[in-house]
PDB file of C-alpha atoms in Angstrom:
ATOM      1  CA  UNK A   1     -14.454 145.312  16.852  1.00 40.00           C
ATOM      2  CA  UNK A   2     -10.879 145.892  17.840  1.00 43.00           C
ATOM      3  CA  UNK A   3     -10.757 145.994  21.637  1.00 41.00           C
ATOM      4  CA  UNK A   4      -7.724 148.015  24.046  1.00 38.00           C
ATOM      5  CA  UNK A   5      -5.335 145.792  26.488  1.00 34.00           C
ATOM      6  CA  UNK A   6      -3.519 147.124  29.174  1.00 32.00           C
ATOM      7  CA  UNK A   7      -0.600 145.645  30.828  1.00 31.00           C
ATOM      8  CA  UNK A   8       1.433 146.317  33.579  1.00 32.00           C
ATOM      9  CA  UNK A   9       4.910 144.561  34.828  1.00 31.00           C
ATOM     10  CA  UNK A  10       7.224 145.440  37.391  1.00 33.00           C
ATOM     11  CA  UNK A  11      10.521 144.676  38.084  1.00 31.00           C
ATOM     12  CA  UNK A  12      12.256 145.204  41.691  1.00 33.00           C
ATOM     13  CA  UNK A  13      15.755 144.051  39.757  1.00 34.00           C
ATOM     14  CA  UNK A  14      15.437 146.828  36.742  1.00 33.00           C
ATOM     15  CA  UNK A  15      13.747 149.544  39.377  1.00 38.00           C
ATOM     16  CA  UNK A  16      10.929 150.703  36.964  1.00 39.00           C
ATOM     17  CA  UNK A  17       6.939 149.816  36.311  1.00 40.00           C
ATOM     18  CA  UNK A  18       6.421 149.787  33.119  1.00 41.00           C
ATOM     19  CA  UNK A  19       2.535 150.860  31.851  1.00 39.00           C
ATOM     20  CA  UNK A  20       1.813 150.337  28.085  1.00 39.00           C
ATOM     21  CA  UNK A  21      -1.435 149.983  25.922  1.00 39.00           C
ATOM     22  CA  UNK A  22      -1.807 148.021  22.939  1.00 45.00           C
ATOM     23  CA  UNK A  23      -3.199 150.902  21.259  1.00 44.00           C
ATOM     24  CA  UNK A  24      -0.402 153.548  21.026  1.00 46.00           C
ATOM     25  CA  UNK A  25       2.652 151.330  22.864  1.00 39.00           C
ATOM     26  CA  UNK A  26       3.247 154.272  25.068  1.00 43.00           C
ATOM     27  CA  UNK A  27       5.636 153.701  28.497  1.00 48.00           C
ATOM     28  CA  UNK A  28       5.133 155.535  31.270  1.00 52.00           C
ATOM     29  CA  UNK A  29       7.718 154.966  33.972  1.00 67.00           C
ATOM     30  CA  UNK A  30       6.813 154.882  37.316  1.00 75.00           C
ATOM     31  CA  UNK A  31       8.706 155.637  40.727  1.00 84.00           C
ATOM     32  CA  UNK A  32       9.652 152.617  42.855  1.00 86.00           C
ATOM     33  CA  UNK A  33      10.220 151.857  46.161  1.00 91.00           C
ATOM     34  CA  UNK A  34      11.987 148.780  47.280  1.00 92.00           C
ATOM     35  CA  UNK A  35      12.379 147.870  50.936  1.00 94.00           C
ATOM     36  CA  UNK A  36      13.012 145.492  53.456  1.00 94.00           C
ATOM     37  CA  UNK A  37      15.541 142.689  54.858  1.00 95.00           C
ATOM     38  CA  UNK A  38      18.087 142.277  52.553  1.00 95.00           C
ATOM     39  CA  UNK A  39      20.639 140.951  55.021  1.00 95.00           C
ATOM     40  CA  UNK A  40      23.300 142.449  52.525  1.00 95.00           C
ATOM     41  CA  UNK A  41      25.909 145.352  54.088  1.00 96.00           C
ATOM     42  CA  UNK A  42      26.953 148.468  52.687  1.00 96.00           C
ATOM     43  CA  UNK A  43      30.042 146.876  50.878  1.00 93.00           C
ATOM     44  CA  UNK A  44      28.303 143.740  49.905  1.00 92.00           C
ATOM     45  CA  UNK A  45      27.807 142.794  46.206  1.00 89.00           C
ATOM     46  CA  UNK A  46      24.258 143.056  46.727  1.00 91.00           C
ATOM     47  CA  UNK A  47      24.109 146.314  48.239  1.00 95.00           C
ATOM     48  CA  UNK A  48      26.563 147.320  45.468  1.00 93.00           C
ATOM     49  CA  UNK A  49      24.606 146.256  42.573  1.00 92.00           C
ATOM     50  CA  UNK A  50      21.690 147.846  43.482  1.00 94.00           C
ATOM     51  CA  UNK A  51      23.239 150.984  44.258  1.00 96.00           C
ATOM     52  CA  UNK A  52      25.602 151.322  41.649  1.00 94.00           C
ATOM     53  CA  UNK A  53      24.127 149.362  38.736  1.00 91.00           C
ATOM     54  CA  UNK A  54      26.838 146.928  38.453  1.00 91.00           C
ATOM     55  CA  UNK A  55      29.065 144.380  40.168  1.00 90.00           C
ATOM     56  CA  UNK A  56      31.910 142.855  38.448  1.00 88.00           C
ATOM     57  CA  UNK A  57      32.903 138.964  39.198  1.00 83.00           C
ATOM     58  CA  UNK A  58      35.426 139.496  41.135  1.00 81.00           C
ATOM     59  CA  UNK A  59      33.636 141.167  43.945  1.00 80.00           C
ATOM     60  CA  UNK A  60      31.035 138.295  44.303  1.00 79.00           C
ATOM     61  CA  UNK A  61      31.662 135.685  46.728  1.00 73.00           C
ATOM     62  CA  UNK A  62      30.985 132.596  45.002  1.00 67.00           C
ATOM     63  CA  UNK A  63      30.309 129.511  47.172  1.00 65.00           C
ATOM     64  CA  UNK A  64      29.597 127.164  44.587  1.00 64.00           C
ATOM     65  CA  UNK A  65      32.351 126.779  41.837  1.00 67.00           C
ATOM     66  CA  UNK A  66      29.648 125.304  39.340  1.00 73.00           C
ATOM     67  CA  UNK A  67      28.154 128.519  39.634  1.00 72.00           C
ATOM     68  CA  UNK A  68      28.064 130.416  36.202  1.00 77.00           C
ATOM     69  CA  UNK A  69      28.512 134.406  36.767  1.00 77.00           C
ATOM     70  CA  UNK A  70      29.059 136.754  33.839  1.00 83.00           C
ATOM     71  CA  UNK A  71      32.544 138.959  34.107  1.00 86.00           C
ATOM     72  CA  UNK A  72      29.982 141.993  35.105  1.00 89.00           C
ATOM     73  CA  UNK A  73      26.378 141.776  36.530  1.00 87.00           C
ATOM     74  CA  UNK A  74      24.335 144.787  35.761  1.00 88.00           C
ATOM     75  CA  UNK A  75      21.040 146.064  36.023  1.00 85.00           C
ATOM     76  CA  UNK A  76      18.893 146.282  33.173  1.00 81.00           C
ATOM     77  CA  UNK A  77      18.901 149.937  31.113  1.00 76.00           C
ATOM     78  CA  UNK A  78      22.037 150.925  33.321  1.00 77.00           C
ATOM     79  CA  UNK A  79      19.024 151.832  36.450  1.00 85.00           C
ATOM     80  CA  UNK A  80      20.623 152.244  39.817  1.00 91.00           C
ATOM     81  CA  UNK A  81      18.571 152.501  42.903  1.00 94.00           C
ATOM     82  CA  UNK A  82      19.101 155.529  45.794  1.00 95.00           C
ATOM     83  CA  UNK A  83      19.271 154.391  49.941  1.00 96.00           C
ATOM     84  CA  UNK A  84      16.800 156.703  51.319  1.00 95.00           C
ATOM     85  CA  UNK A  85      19.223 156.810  54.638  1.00 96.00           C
ATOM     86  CA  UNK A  86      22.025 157.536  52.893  1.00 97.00           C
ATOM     87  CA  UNK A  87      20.752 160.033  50.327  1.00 95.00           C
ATOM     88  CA  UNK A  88      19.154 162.136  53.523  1.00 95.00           C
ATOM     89  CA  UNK A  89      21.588 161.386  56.259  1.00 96.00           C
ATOM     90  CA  UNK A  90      24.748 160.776  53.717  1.00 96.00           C
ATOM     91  CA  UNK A  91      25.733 157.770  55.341  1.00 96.00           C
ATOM     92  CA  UNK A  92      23.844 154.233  56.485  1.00 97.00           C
ATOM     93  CA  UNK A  93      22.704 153.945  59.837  1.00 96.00           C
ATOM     94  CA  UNK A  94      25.298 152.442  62.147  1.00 95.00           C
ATOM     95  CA  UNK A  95      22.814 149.359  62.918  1.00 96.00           C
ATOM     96  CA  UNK A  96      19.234 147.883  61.359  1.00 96.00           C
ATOM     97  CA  UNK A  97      19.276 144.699  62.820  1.00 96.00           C
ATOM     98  CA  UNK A  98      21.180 144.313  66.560  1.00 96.00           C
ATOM     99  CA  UNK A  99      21.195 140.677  68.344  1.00 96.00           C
ATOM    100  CA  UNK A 100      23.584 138.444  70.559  1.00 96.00           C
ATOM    101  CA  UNK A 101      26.150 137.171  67.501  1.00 96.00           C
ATOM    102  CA  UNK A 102      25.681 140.791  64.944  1.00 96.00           C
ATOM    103  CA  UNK A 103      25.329 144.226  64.812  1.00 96.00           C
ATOM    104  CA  UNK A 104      24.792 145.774  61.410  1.00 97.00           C
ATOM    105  CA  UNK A 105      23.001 147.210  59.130  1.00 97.00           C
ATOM    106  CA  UNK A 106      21.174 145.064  56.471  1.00 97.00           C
ATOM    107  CA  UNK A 107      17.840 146.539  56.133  1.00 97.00           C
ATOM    108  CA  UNK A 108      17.276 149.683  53.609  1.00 97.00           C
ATOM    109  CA  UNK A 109      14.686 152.040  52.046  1.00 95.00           C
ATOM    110  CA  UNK A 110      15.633 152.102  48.073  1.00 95.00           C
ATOM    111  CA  UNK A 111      13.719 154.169  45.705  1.00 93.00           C
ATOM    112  CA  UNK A 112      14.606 155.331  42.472  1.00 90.00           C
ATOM    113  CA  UNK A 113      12.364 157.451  39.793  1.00 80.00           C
ATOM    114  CA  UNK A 114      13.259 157.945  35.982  1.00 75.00           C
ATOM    115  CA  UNK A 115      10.251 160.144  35.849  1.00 72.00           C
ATOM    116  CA  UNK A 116      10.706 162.619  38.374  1.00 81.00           C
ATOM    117  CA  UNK A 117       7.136 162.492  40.205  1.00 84.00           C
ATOM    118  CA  UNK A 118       8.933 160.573  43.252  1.00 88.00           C
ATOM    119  CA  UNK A 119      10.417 163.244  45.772  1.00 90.00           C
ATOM    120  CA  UNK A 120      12.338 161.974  49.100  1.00 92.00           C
ATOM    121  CA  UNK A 121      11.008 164.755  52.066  1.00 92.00           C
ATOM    122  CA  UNK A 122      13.350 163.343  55.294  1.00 92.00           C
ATOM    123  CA  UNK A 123      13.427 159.790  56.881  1.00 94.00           C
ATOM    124  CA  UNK A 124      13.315 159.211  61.077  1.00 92.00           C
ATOM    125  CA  UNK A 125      16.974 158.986  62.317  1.00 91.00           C
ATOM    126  CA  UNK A 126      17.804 155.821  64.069  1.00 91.00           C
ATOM    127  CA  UNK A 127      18.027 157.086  67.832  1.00 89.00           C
ATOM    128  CA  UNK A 128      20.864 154.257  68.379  1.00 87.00           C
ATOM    129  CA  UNK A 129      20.828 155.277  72.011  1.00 88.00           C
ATOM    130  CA  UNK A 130      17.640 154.274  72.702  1.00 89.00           C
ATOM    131  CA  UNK A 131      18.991 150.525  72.016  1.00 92.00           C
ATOM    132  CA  UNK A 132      20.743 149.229  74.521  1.00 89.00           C
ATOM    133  CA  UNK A 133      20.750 145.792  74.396  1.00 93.00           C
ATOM    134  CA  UNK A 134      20.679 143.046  71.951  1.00 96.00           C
ATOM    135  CA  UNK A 135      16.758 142.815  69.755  1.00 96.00           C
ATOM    136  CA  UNK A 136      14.151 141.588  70.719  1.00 95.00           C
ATOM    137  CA  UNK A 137      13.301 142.447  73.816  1.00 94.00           C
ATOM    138  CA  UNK A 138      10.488 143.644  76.424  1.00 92.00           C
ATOM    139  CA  UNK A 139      11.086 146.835  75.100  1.00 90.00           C
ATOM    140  CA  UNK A 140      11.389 146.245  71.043  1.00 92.00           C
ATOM    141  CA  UNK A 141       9.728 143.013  69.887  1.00 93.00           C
ATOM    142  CA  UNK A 142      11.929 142.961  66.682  1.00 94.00           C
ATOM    143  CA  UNK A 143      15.539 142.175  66.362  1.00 95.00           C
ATOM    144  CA  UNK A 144      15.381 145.132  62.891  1.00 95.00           C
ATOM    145  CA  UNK A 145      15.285 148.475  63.856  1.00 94.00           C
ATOM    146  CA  UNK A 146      12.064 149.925  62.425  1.00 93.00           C
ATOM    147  CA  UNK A 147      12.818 152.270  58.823  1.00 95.00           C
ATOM    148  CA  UNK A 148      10.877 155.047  57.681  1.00 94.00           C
ATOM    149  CA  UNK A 149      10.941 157.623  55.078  1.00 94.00           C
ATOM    150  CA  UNK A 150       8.528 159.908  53.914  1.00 93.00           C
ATOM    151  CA  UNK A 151       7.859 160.581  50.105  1.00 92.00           C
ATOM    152  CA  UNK A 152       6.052 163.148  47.966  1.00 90.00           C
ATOM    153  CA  UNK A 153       4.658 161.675  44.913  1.00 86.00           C
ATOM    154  CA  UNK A 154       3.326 163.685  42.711  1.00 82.00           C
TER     155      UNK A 154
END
């Protein structure tokens, strides 16, 4: 008797979960949601190639010189990811993350759906007045500023 197999894999660096069976090799694409610390700007390489898809070598800061990096870096199947923030508010919040020696933001909500069932309904605004001094402290036991976004998946 011949008997089914399911797999699944998932990828944070290609944005997609892939879902096939052995028994018709069908892919279904599911939505994704990446988030957390990535202690990466808005105009760092990181925050660039996950955004647009692509860096090129030359905007990579390359520490080690025995470091091998192709001429461009891209994501696999040309997949991009969205910033929640930005795609509600247009623009990153001023600061995620707020101590003593920095004040940036480095923290992000990325989704990204190639099958449409992934809708973004509104994230919280950061309320940067309600932080006036350096994280943590009595009143925020954090040094990140908390994220949220709300999704319809359907």
């Amino acid at each position: 008797s011949s008997s089914s197999s399911s797999s699944v894999s998932a990828s944070s660096a290609s944005a997609s979960l892939s879902v096939h069976t052995d028994d018709d090799n069908s892919h279904l694409f599911m939505p994704v949601i990446l988030c957390g610390d990535f202690n990466a700007l808005p105009f760092s390489s990181t925050y660039l190639l996950l955004t647009e898809g692509s860096i090129t070598r030359s905007s990579v800061c390359i520490y080690d010189s025995d470091v091998q990096f192709p001429d461009t870096l891209r994501l696999p199947g040309g997949t991009s990811l969205h910033s929640a923030y930005k795609t509600w508010c247009t623009i990153e919040p001023d600061f995620t993350n707020y101590t003593h020696n920095f004040k940036g933001c480095i923290d992000y909500i990325f989704f990204h759906d190639d099958s449409r069932h992934l809708q973004l309904l509104r994230v919280v605004p950061i309320d940067g007045d309600r932080y006036h001094e350096p994280l943590p402290n009595a009143a925020h036991p954090s040094d990140h500023v908390p994220l949220v976004a709300h999704f319809d998946l359907s």
